[in-house]
Amino acid sequence: MSTGRLVILYALFAGIATLCNLAMQRVVLAWGTGGVWLMAAIAAGTLVGLVVKYILDKRWIFFDLSTGIATHGRKFSLYTAMGVVTTAIFWGSEAAAWAIWQTDFARELGAVIGLTIGYVVKFKLDRKYVFPD
């Protein structure tokens, strides 16, 4: 796959996962407001975004056709571990935007900025450790 096509697909999938993440956050935040609800929304959104991105990346970015519960479990565990640092970038950016401006727009913009930076770092880690050639 050409570099240009890879970048476009990866960005598209990051966008899809981001939209899923933010949609889940809105669902959770519809139940309540405040710090506890915000943290629950961020956690739920992150989980949904992670699963969506793993499924898309595995098949369409890294062309991994492996099957089986053990294989998926190992790879998803590694994929998740690579996401720990990048999730900290995302959460920190989103929480900082909320703390500074305390608006949904700022929180979501902070999330998008954090996710963008995080996805670049995550691609490099996944290519090296989760889905090596």
One Martini backbone bead per residue (centre of mass of N, CA, C, O) as a GRO file, in nm:
protein
  133
    1MET     BB    1   0.098   0.035   0.021
    2SER     BB    2   0.074   0.349   0.007
    3THR     BB    3   0.134   0.616   0.196
    4GLY     BB    4  -0.112   0.784   0.122
    5ARG     BB    5  -0.325   0.564   0.172
    6LEU     BB    6  -0.251   0.508   0.464
    7VAL     BB    7  -0.308   0.791   0.575
    8ILE     BB    8  -0.603   0.807   0.490
    9LEU     BB    9  -0.709   0.555   0.637
   10TYR     BB   10  -0.606   0.623   0.919
   11ALA     BB   11  -0.760   0.890   0.941
   12LEU     BB   12  -1.040   0.776   0.896
   13PHE     BB   13  -1.035   0.577   1.138
   14ALA     BB   14  -0.980   0.792   1.349
   15GLY     BB   15  -1.240   0.945   1.294
   16ILE     BB   16  -1.436   0.720   1.358
   17ALA     BB   17  -1.337   0.667   1.648
   18THR     BB   18  -1.385   0.954   1.747
   19LEU     BB   19  -1.690   0.964   1.700
   20CYS     BB   20  -1.753   0.727   1.884
   21ASN     BB   21  -1.633   0.846   2.136
   22LEU     BB   22  -1.806   1.112   2.147
   23ALA     BB   23  -2.080   0.974   2.146
   24MET     BB   24  -2.043   0.824   2.411
   25GLN     BB   25  -2.000   1.071   2.584
   26ARG     BB   26  -2.281   1.194   2.535
   27VAL     BB   27  -2.439   0.967   2.656
   28VAL     BB   28  -2.322   0.988   2.941
   29LEU     BB   29  -2.373   1.308   2.979
   30ALA     BB   30  -2.691   1.274   2.974
   31TRP     BB   31  -2.696   1.167   3.285
   32GLY     BB   32  -2.466   1.392   3.359
   33THR     BB   33  -2.268   1.606   3.567
   34GLY     BB   34  -1.938   1.645   3.614
   35GLY     BB   35  -1.657   1.481   3.708
   36VAL     BB   36  -1.763   1.187   3.711
   37TRP     BB   37  -1.903   1.196   3.433
   38LEU     BB   38  -1.658   1.275   3.270
   39MET     BB   39  -1.483   1.026   3.335
   40ALA     BB   40  -1.689   0.820   3.229
   41ALA     BB   41  -1.698   0.930   2.940
   42ILE     BB   42  -1.401   0.897   2.871
   43ALA     BB   43  -1.383   0.591   2.923
   44ALA     BB   44  -1.609   0.495   2.731
   45GLY     BB   45  -1.500   0.629   2.475
   46THR     BB   46  -1.228   0.487   2.472
   47LEU     BB   47  -1.329   0.198   2.443
   48VAL     BB   48  -1.482   0.231   2.180
   49GLY     BB   49  -1.248   0.346   2.010
   50LEU     BB   50  -1.057   0.104   2.047
   51VAL     BB   51  -1.226  -0.119   1.913
   52VAL     BB   52  -1.270   0.012   1.640
   53LYS     BB   53  -0.969   0.056   1.567
   54TYR     BB   54  -0.873  -0.235   1.581
   55ILE     BB   55  -1.049  -0.354   1.360
   56LEU     BB   56  -0.952  -0.168   1.132
   57ASP     BB   57  -0.643  -0.201   1.153
   58LYS     BB   58  -0.603  -0.503   1.132
   59ARG     BB   59  -0.726  -0.525   0.836
   60TRP     BB   60  -0.652  -0.229   0.671
   61ILE     BB   61  -0.347  -0.161   0.771
   62PHE     BB   62  -0.203  -0.460   0.859
   63PHE     BB   63  -0.327  -0.722   0.731
   64ASP     BB   64  -0.465  -0.900   0.963
   65LEU     BB   65  -0.588  -1.252   0.941
   66SER     BB   66  -0.602  -1.350   1.205
   67THR     BB   67  -0.717  -1.602   1.435
   68GLY     BB   68  -0.853  -1.634   1.734
   69ILE     BB   69  -0.863  -1.586   2.065
   70ALA     BB   70  -0.564  -1.584   2.143
   71THR     BB   71  -0.467  -1.390   1.927
   72HIS     BB   72  -0.659  -1.157   1.988
   73GLY     BB   73  -0.584  -1.124   2.284
   74ARG     BB   74  -0.288  -1.054   2.242
   75LYS     BB   75  -0.320  -0.817   2.043
   76PHE     BB   76  -0.517  -0.646   2.211
   77SER     BB   77  -0.329  -0.616   2.450
   78LEU     BB   78  -0.104  -0.471   2.298
   79TYR     BB   79  -0.276  -0.246   2.180
   80THR     BB   80  -0.357  -0.136   2.457
   81ALA     BB   81  -0.074  -0.083   2.570
   82MET     BB   82  -0.002   0.126   2.348
   83GLY     BB   83  -0.252   0.316   2.449
   84VAL     BB   84  -0.174   0.431   2.725
   85VAL     BB   85  -0.002   0.675   2.646
   86THR     BB   86  -0.203   0.793   2.434
   87THR     BB   87  -0.434   0.831   2.639
   88ALA     BB   88  -0.293   1.040   2.814
   89ILE     BB   89  -0.289   1.251   2.597
   90PHE     BB   90  -0.591   1.269   2.552
   91TRP     BB   91  -0.692   1.321   2.842
   92GLY     BB   92  -0.518   1.569   2.898
   93SER     BB   93  -0.634   1.746   2.672
   94GLU     BB   94  -0.933   1.732   2.751
   95ALA     BB   95  -0.911   1.819   3.050
   96ALA     BB   96  -0.772   2.090   3.000
   97ALA     BB   97  -0.994   2.218   2.829
   98TRP     BB   98  -1.211   2.197   3.046
   99ALA     BB   99  -1.065   2.353   3.275
  100ILE     BB  100  -1.038   2.621   3.117
  101TRP     BB  101  -1.346   2.646   2.958
  102GLN     BB  102  -1.606   2.470   3.021
  103THR     BB  103  -1.679   2.323   2.737
  104ASP     BB  104  -1.777   2.111   2.498
  105PHE     BB  105  -1.607   2.218   2.269
  106ALA     BB  106  -1.333   2.218   2.416
  107ARG     BB  107  -1.332   1.922   2.494
  108GLU     BB  108  -1.351   1.812   2.200
  109LEU     BB  109  -1.102   1.955   2.091
  110GLY     BB  110  -0.905   1.829   2.291
  111ALA     BB  111  -0.962   1.541   2.195
  112VAL     BB  112  -0.875   1.571   1.900
  113ILE     BB  113  -0.586   1.658   1.955
  114GLY     BB  114  -0.503   1.415   2.132
  115LEU     BB  115  -0.576   1.194   1.924
  116THR     BB  116  -0.390   1.278   1.699
  117ILE     BB  117  -0.125   1.244   1.848
  118GLY     BB  118  -0.176   0.953   1.948
  119TYR     BB  119  -0.206   0.812   1.666
  120VAL     BB  120   0.080   0.855   1.568
  121VAL     BB  121   0.219   0.702   1.794
  122LYS     BB  122   0.055   0.434   1.771
  123PHE     BB  123   0.136   0.343   1.492
  124LYS     BB  124   0.435   0.298   1.556
  125LEU     BB  125   0.389   0.086   1.780
  126ASP     BB  126   0.215  -0.118   1.624
  127ARG     BB  127   0.414  -0.180   1.394
  128LYS     BB  128   0.639  -0.291   1.592
  129TYR     BB  129   0.457  -0.480   1.821
  130VAL     BB  130   0.175  -0.595   1.698
  131PHE     BB  131   0.226  -0.562   1.353
  132PRO     BB  132   0.458  -0.709   1.232
  133ASP     BB  133   0.610  -0.809   0.933
   0.00000   0.00000   0.00000
